[in-house]
Tab-separated table of C-alpha atoms in Angstrom:
chain	number	residue	atom	x	y	z
A	1286	ASP	CA	55.083	89.169	-57.795
A	1287	ALA	CA	57.557	87.147	-55.754
A	1288	SER	CA	56.381	83.615	-54.925
A	1289	CYS	CA	56.995	82.596	-51.328
A	1290	ASP	CA	57.451	79.325	-49.478
A	1291	TRP	CA	55.568	80.345	-46.330
A	1292	SER	CA	56.704	77.221	-44.437
A	1293	SER	CA	60.302	78.378	-44.651
A	1294	ASP	CA	59.576	82.130	-44.677
A	1295	VAL	CA	61.825	82.509	-47.747
A	1296	CYS	CA	60.707	84.377	-50.873
A	1297	SER	CA	62.072	83.743	-54.362
A	1298	SER	CA	62.932	87.460	-54.641
A	1299	ASP	CA	65.440	86.923	-51.813
A	1300	LEU	CA	67.118	83.970	-53.526
A	1301	ILE	CA	70.141	84.932	-55.607
A	1302	LYS	CA	71.473	82.644	-58.303
A	1303	GLU	CA	74.706	80.989	-57.223
A	1304	GLU	CA	76.540	81.693	-60.489
A	1305	SER	CA	78.692	84.817	-60.294
A	1306	ILE	CA	77.919	87.202	-63.162
A	1307	THR	CA	79.969	90.304	-63.799
A	1308	PHE	CA	78.427	93.666	-64.539
A	1309	ALA	CA	79.892	93.492	-68.074
A	1310	LYS	CA	78.329	90.097	-68.776
A	1311	GLY	CA	75.028	91.078	-67.201
A	1312	PHE	CA	74.882	94.261	-69.259
A	1313	GLU	CA	75.336	92.314	-72.503
A	1314	GLU	CA	72.459	90.114	-71.405
A	1315	TYR	CA	70.401	93.216	-70.686
A	1316	LEU	CA	71.090	94.546	-74.199
A	1317	ASP	CA	69.971	91.215	-75.668
A	1318	ASP	CA	66.762	91.585	-73.665
A	1319	CYS	CA	66.296	95.090	-75.102
A	1320	ARG	CA	66.773	93.769	-78.623
A	1321	GLY	CA	64.319	90.959	-77.880
A	1322	ARG	CA	61.761	93.565	-76.886
A	1323	ASN	CA	62.455	95.343	-80.201
A	1324	LEU	CA	63.519	98.597	-78.591
A	1325	ARG	CA	64.661	101.353	-80.930
A	1326	LYS	CA	68.313	101.336	-81.996
A	1327	ALA	CA	68.690	104.831	-80.530
A	1328	THR	CA	67.466	103.545	-77.143
A	1329	ILE	CA	70.009	100.712	-77.146
A	1330	THR	CA	72.783	103.134	-78.136
A	1331	HIS	CA	71.733	105.358	-75.246
A	1332	TYR	CA	72.053	102.474	-72.770
A	1333	GLU	CA	75.511	101.767	-74.149
A	1334	GLU	CA	76.476	105.374	-73.425
A	1335	VAL	CA	75.098	105.047	-69.896
A	1336	TYR	CA	77.149	101.872	-69.396
A	1337	LYS	CA	80.313	103.724	-70.460
A	1338	ALA	CA	79.530	106.494	-67.967
A	1339	VAL	CA	78.861	104.044	-65.113
A	1340	THR	CA	81.983	101.956	-65.754
A	1341	ARG	CA	84.174	105.035	-65.389
A	1342	TYR	CA	83.533	104.701	-61.661
A	1343	ILE	CA	82.204	101.138	-61.212
A	1344	ASP	CA	84.435	98.188	-62.135
A	1345	LYS	CA	82.791	96.369	-65.037
A	1346	GLU	CA	84.236	93.072	-63.699
A	1347	MET	CA	82.465	93.564	-60.370
A	1348	ASN	CA	80.078	90.729	-59.506
A	1349	ILE	CA	76.475	91.820	-59.818
A	1350	LYS	CA	75.577	90.073	-56.558
A	1351	ASP	CA	77.951	92.442	-54.716
A	1352	MET	CA	76.165	95.568	-55.910
A	1353	ASN	CA	74.037	97.500	-53.425
A	1354	GLU	CA	72.897	100.993	-52.388
A	1355	LEU	CA	76.517	102.029	-51.817
A	1356	THR	CA	77.374	101.153	-55.425
A	1357	VAL	CA	74.777	103.623	-56.674
A	1358	SER	CA	75.823	106.239	-54.106
A	1359	LYS	CA	79.466	105.923	-55.172
A	1360	PHE	CA	78.498	106.469	-58.800
A	1361	ILE	CA	76.487	109.612	-57.924
A	1362	ILE	CA	79.280	111.019	-55.722
A	1363	GLU	CA	81.977	110.421	-58.347
A	1364	CYS	CA	79.803	111.940	-61.083
A	1365	ASN	CA	79.240	115.039	-58.970
A	1366	LYS	CA	83.001	115.520	-58.718
A	1367	THR	CA	83.094	116.017	-62.501
A	1368	ASN	CA	80.493	118.803	-62.328
A	1369	VAL	CA	78.056	117.118	-64.700
A	1370	SER	CA	74.675	118.823	-65.016
A	1371	SER	CA	71.856	117.672	-62.751
A	1372	GLN	CA	69.938	116.563	-65.858
A	1373	THR	CA	72.815	114.336	-67.047
A	1374	LEU	CA	73.321	112.857	-63.580
A	1375	TYR	CA	69.593	112.226	-63.228
A	1376	THR	CA	69.423	110.520	-66.636
A	1377	TYR	CA	72.460	108.305	-65.992
A	1378	THR	CA	71.214	107.269	-62.549
A	1379	ARG	CA	67.687	106.627	-63.811
A	1380	ASP	CA	68.942	104.308	-66.530
A	1381	PHE	CA	71.491	102.656	-64.230
A	1382	LYS	CA	68.507	101.966	-61.966
A	1383	THR	CA	66.623	100.375	-64.879
A	1384	ILE	CA	69.568	98.037	-65.537
A	1385	LEU	CA	69.912	97.094	-61.864
A	1386	TYR	CA	66.174	96.413	-61.580
A	1387	TYR	CA	66.519	94.034	-64.527
A	1388	PHE	CA	69.247	92.188	-62.566
A	1389	MET	CA	66.895	92.013	-59.594
A	1390	ARG	CA	64.141	90.487	-61.734
A	1391	MET	CA	66.628	87.916	-62.970
A	1392	ASP	CA	67.579	87.076	-59.347
A	1393	TYR	CA	71.191	88.133	-59.917
A	1394	LEU	CA	70.883	90.754	-57.225
A	1395	LYS	CA	68.978	91.194	-53.963
A	1396	HIS	CA	66.260	93.794	-54.200
A	1397	PHE	CA	66.891	97.264	-52.802
A	1398	ASN	CA	65.285	100.622	-53.478
A	1399	ILE	CA	67.157	103.171	-55.560
A	1400	LYS	CA	66.487	106.867	-55.040
A	1401	LEU	CA	67.216	109.192	-57.915
A	1402	PRO	CA	69.156	112.434	-57.364
A	1403	LYS	CA	67.172	115.654	-57.366
A	1404	LEU	CA	66.824	117.342	-60.706
A	1405	ASP	CA	67.358	121.087	-60.984
A	1406	LYS	CA	64.546	122.044	-63.308
A	1407	LYS	CA	65.467	124.845	-65.641
A	1408	ALA	CA	62.888	126.881	-67.444
A	1409	ILE	CA	62.152	125.597	-70.931
A	1410	GLU	CA	63.134	128.255	-73.424
A	1411	THR	CA	60.545	129.122	-76.034
A	1412	TYR	CA	60.494	131.536	-78.939
A	1413	SER	CA	59.167	134.982	-78.141
A	1414	ASP	CA	56.338	136.521	-80.149
A	1415	TRP	CA	58.871	138.941	-81.658
A	1416	GLU	CA	61.043	136.024	-82.812
A	1417	LEU	CA	58.065	134.109	-84.182
A	1418	LYS	CA	57.007	137.147	-86.204
A	1419	LYS	CA	60.462	137.248	-87.783
A	1420	LEU	CA	60.602	133.495	-88.440
A	1421	LEU	CA	57.086	133.210	-89.862
A	1422	LYS	CA	57.361	136.060	-92.356
A	1423	LYS	CA	56.755	134.443	-95.715
A	1424	PRO	CA	59.752	134.541	-98.106
A	1425	ASP	CA	59.491	136.377	-101.403
A	1426	LEU	CA	58.940	133.578	-103.929
A	1427	LYS	CA	60.608	135.613	-106.679
A	1428	HIS	CA	63.916	135.867	-104.850
A	1429	CYS	CA	64.158	133.052	-102.278
A	1430	THR	CA	65.713	129.613	-102.806
A	1431	PHE	CA	63.821	126.329	-102.483
A	1432	VAL	CA	65.696	125.632	-99.225
A	1433	GLU	CA	64.577	128.919	-97.647
A	1434	TYR	CA	60.969	128.307	-98.654
A	1435	ARG	CA	61.168	124.712	-97.400
A	1436	ASP	CA	62.582	125.850	-94.055
A	1437	TRP	CA	59.809	128.433	-93.711
A	1438	THR	CA	57.287	125.655	-94.353
A	1439	ILE	CA	59.011	123.392	-91.812
A	1440	ILE	CA	58.819	126.080	-89.126
A	1441	ASN	CA	55.130	126.581	-89.838
A	1442	PHE	CA	54.640	122.826	-89.637
A	1443	LEU	CA	56.569	122.424	-86.363
A	1444	LEU	CA	54.642	125.237	-84.700
A	1445	SER	CA	51.347	123.716	-85.851
A	1446	THR	CA	51.999	120.074	-84.952
A	1447	ALA	CA	54.784	120.010	-82.292
A	1448	VAL	CA	56.314	116.863	-83.832
A	1449	ARG	CA	59.844	115.761	-83.001
A	1450	LEU	CA	62.760	116.003	-85.437
A	1451	SER	CA	62.879	112.237	-86.022
A	1452	SER	CA	59.156	112.287	-86.803
A	1453	PHE	CA	58.919	115.109	-89.317
A	1454	THR	CA	61.917	113.947	-91.377
A	1455	SER	CA	60.111	110.611	-91.819
A	1456	ILE	CA	56.786	112.026	-93.009
A	1457	LYS	CA	55.869	111.180	-96.588
A	1458	ILE	CA	53.522	113.115	-98.814
A	1459	LYS	CA	51.005	110.275	-98.628
A	1460	ASP	CA	50.817	110.789	-94.850
A	1461	LEU	CA	49.006	114.093	-95.406
A	1462	ASP	CA	45.219	113.794	-95.414
A	1463	PHE	CA	43.834	117.185	-96.371
A	1464	GLU	CA	40.291	115.852	-96.697
A	1465	ASN	CA	40.196	114.873	-93.013
A	1466	GLU	CA	42.646	117.647	-92.052
A	1467	VAL	CA	45.186	115.382	-90.332
A	1468	VAL	CA	48.746	114.127	-90.778
A	1469	TYR	CA	49.738	110.567	-89.911
A	1470	ILE	CA	52.968	110.370	-87.898
A	1471	ASN	CA	54.264	106.813	-88.286
A	1472	THR	CA	57.745	107.286	-86.822
A	1473	THR	CA	57.608	108.231	-83.145
A	1474	LYS	CA	59.836	107.908	-80.092
A	1475	ASN	CA	57.666	105.231	-78.479
A	1476	ARG	CA	56.773	103.605	-81.826
A	1477	LYS	CA	53.091	104.393	-81.398
A	1478	PRO	CA	51.685	106.115	-84.507
A	1479	LEU	CA	50.038	109.495	-84.039
A	1480	ILE	CA	47.296	111.293	-85.911
A	1481	ILE	CA	47.785	115.046	-85.589
A	1482	PRO	CA	45.055	117.505	-86.658
A	1483	LEU	CA	46.010	120.165	-89.194
A	1484	ASN	CA	44.538	123.644	-88.915
A	1485	LYS	CA	43.445	125.539	-92.005
A	1486	SER	CA	46.507	127.819	-91.934
A	1487	ILE	CA	49.058	124.997	-92.104
A	1488	ILE	CA	47.015	123.185	-94.756
A	1489	LYS	CA	47.232	126.305	-96.929
A	1490	VAL	CA	50.994	126.526	-96.306
A	1491	LEU	CA	51.540	122.847	-97.141
A	1492	LYS	CA	49.498	123.008	-100.343
A	1493	GLY	CA	51.558	125.986	-101.489
A	1494	TYR	CA	54.784	124.163	-100.639
A	1495	LEU	CA	53.736	121.014	-102.536
A	1496	LYS	CA	53.188	123.056	-105.703
A	1497	ILE	CA	56.800	124.235	-105.497
A	1498	ARG	CA	58.178	120.894	-104.379
A	1499	GLN	CA	56.802	119.151	-107.505
A	1500	ASN	CA	56.882	115.549	-106.374
A	1501	GLU	CA	56.506	112.661	-108.806
A	1502	THR	CA	54.937	110.176	-106.346
A	1503	ASP	CA	53.171	110.424	-102.975
A	1504	ASP	CA	55.704	107.980	-101.543
A	1505	GLU	CA	58.401	110.658	-101.496
A	1506	TYR	CA	59.378	112.386	-98.259
A	1507	LEU	CA	57.427	115.567	-97.565
A	1508	PHE	CA	60.511	117.598	-96.650
A	1509	CYS	CA	63.527	116.967	-98.869
A	1510	THR	CA	66.812	118.470	-99.966
A	1511	ALA	CA	67.132	120.654	-103.072
A	1512	TYR	CA	68.056	117.403	-104.867
A	1513	ASN	CA	64.917	115.588	-103.684
A	1514	LYS	CA	66.849	113.462	-101.188
A	1515	ARG	CA	65.706	112.644	-97.667
A	1516	LEU	CA	66.725	115.185	-95.030
A	1517	VAL	CA	69.136	114.022	-92.337
A	1518	ASN	CA	69.175	115.501	-88.826
A	1519	LYS	CA	72.528	117.246	-89.199
A	1520	SER	CA	71.639	119.000	-92.447
A	1521	ILE	CA	68.233	120.261	-91.302
A	1522	ASN	CA	69.643	121.486	-87.983
A	1523	GLY	CA	72.337	123.454	-89.790
A	1524	SER	CA	69.867	124.791	-92.335
A	1525	LEU	CA	67.428	126.056	-89.693
A	1526	ILE	CA	70.246	127.702	-87.721
A	1527	LYS	CA	71.182	129.647	-90.867
A	1528	TYR	CA	67.507	130.469	-91.526
A	1529	ASN	CA	67.110	131.882	-88.003
A	1530	ARG	CA	70.287	133.928	-88.082
A	1531	ASP	CA	69.551	135.341	-91.525
A	1532	ARG	CA	66.383	136.761	-89.946
A	1533	GLY	CA	68.133	138.142	-86.896
A	1534	VAL	CA	67.032	135.391	-84.497
A	1535	MET	CA	70.126	134.150	-82.683
A	1536	ARG	CA	68.349	131.548	-80.544
A	1537	THR	CA	67.884	128.278	-82.372
A	1538	GLY	CA	66.752	124.729	-81.716
A	1539	ILE	CA	64.137	122.510	-83.352
A	1540	HIS	CA	62.851	121.246	-79.999
A	1541	ARG	CA	62.219	124.851	-78.998
A	1542	TYR	CA	59.284	124.891	-81.451
A	1543	ARG	CA	57.769	121.935	-79.589
A	1544	HIS	CA	58.136	123.812	-76.296
A	1545	THR	CA	56.644	126.945	-77.859
A	1546	PHE	CA	53.636	124.961	-79.065
A	1547	ALA	CA	53.077	123.525	-75.568
A	1548	LYS	CA	53.307	126.972	-73.973
A	1549	LYS	CA	50.895	128.577	-76.437
A	1550	PHE	CA	48.490	125.643	-76.166
A	1551	ILE	CA	48.227	125.865	-72.369
A	1552	ILE	CA	48.146	129.665	-72.139
A	1553	ASN	CA	45.259	129.644	-74.611
A	1554	GLY	CA	43.285	127.261	-72.392
A	1555	GLY	CA	44.223	123.930	-73.958
A	1556	ASN	CA	43.471	120.669	-72.141
A	1557	PRO	CA	46.631	118.959	-70.729
A	1558	VAL	CA	45.234	115.519	-71.653
A	1559	ILE	CA	44.841	116.578	-75.281
A	1560	LEU	CA	48.320	118.113	-75.195
A	1561	GLN	CA	49.660	114.758	-73.992
A	1562	LYS	CA	48.154	113.060	-77.049
A	1563	ILE	CA	49.520	115.663	-79.453
A	1564	LEU	CA	53.029	115.506	-77.974
A	1565	GLY	CA	52.934	111.700	-77.984
A	1566	HIS	CA	53.845	111.408	-74.303
A	1567	SER	CA	53.340	107.947	-72.834
A	1568	SER	CA	52.255	109.436	-69.519
A	1569	LEU	CA	50.423	112.557	-68.404
A	1570	LEU	CA	53.182	112.967	-65.794
A	1571	ILE	CA	55.644	113.796	-68.584
A	1572	THR	CA	53.284	116.424	-69.946
A	1573	GLU	CA	52.769	117.840	-66.453
A	1574	ASN	CA	56.547	118.200	-66.183
A	1575	TYR	CA	56.396	120.395	-69.285
A	1576	LEU	CA	53.736	122.504	-67.619
A	1577	ASN	CA	55.646	122.810	-64.341
A	1578	ILE	CA	58.716	124.103	-66.138
A	1579	LEU	CA	56.590	126.548	-68.121
A	1580	VAL	CA	55.426	128.151	-64.864
A	1581	SER	CA	57.494	131.304	-65.454
A	1582	ASP	CA	55.705	131.919	-68.749
A	1583	ILE	CA	52.288	131.206	-67.292
A	1584	LYS	CA	53.122	133.466	-64.339
A	1585	SER	CA	53.598	136.448	-66.648
A	1586	GLU	CA	50.160	135.819	-68.121
A	1587	MET	CA	48.580	135.432	-64.670
A	1588	SER	CA	50.065	138.760	-63.550
A	1589	LYS	CA	47.697	140.430	-66.000
A	1590	PHE	CA	44.745	138.856	-64.200
A	1591	ASP	CA	44.576	140.624	-60.819
A	1592	ILE	CA	41.159	139.932	-59.341
A	1593	LEU	CA	42.049	141.712	-56.085
A	1594	SER	CA	42.717	145.016	-57.813
A	1595	GLU	CA	39.279	144.786	-59.416
A	1596	PHE	CA	37.556	144.459	-56.056
A	1597	ASN	CA	39.825	147.019	-54.406
A	1598	ASN	CA	38.637	149.518	-56.987
A	1599	VAL	CA	35.035	148.633	-56.173
A	1600	HIS	CA	35.810	149.224	-52.494
A	1601	ILE	CA	37.256	152.633	-53.293
A	1602	ASN	CA	34.247	153.564	-55.406
A	1603	ILE	CA	31.856	152.601	-52.587
A	1604	HIS	CA	33.635	154.987	-50.182
A	1605	LYS	CA	33.547	157.728	-52.771
A	1606	LYS	CA	29.802	157.393	-52.995
C-alpha cells in the first residue's frame, strides 16, 4: 500500500524518482528481479520475446517516466496493423502491463490503469471419439517397434493424467507409485509438484510398458528414446505426429490430449475444483476459461437432454386420454 503524508496530501505512489531510466535499462532491471525470484528460464525467455515485440513500436531509449496510457495504446494499434492474432496481442499486452506495473512499484512511473485488449476465444480442439479409438488401439507386439509401443503408452498416459509436455518428459520411473496408484509430477509450469491419481487401466498399460522398456535403475526417465536417452520436445512431437498419421489421424498436438481430458472430465460430471488440481492451474479462473471455451462440446451433450420435450409428450398423452 502507498504510504501518505496527509499533511501535504502527497502519496509516495505519486512520487517519481528523479533519475531518468530508459525502457531498455529498466527492462534489464526487471529481468534481474525475475531471476532473483527464481522464475523459470522459459518464463524469462518469454519476457525477452515480449520486449522485442514491444520495442518494434516503442523506442527502447524512451524514458520510463514518460510512458503512459497512450504508450500502451500506440503499441496495441501498431500491433493490430500487422494482423497478429488476438491471442498474441493479448499475451504481449498482458506481459507489457506486468513490466510497467513493476516500474510503477519501483516509483519510476506514475500509476495508471492498463486495460487489456479483448480476446477472441476460439473453441479448444479436442480429439473425437473416432480418433481416440484409432490412437488407442494397442500395437501388435510381434510386429511393432519400441518407439510405436512407447508412443501408444504415452498417449494412454496423457489421456489419463492430462500432464503437460515439459512434465511428462521429466518423469522418472521412481515417480510411479503403483501401491498408492499415483504418479509424482515434480516438474511443472508453476514449480509446484503435483500428485496425479492413476486409474487401473493406465497402471496396467504402464506395467506392460516397463517390462518392454527394461530399465536398469528406477532413476531413469520413464519415457525414453530407443537408445535409452531422455526424450526432447522436438523428437517426441515429431514422433507423435508420425504415430497419428500412420493411423489415419491427421490432427495432431500433445496439448490436445490435455484439452480432451478436460472435456471428458467435465462432460462426465467431474468437479471443476478437482480438475483445477489435476491440471495444475494456479487459479480456478484459468480452469473456468477452459470450460467456457469447451461450451460448444458441452452444448452438443446438452442437446440430448431436452426436458421440455419430455413434458410436451406428457401433455399430449393427457389430451389423448
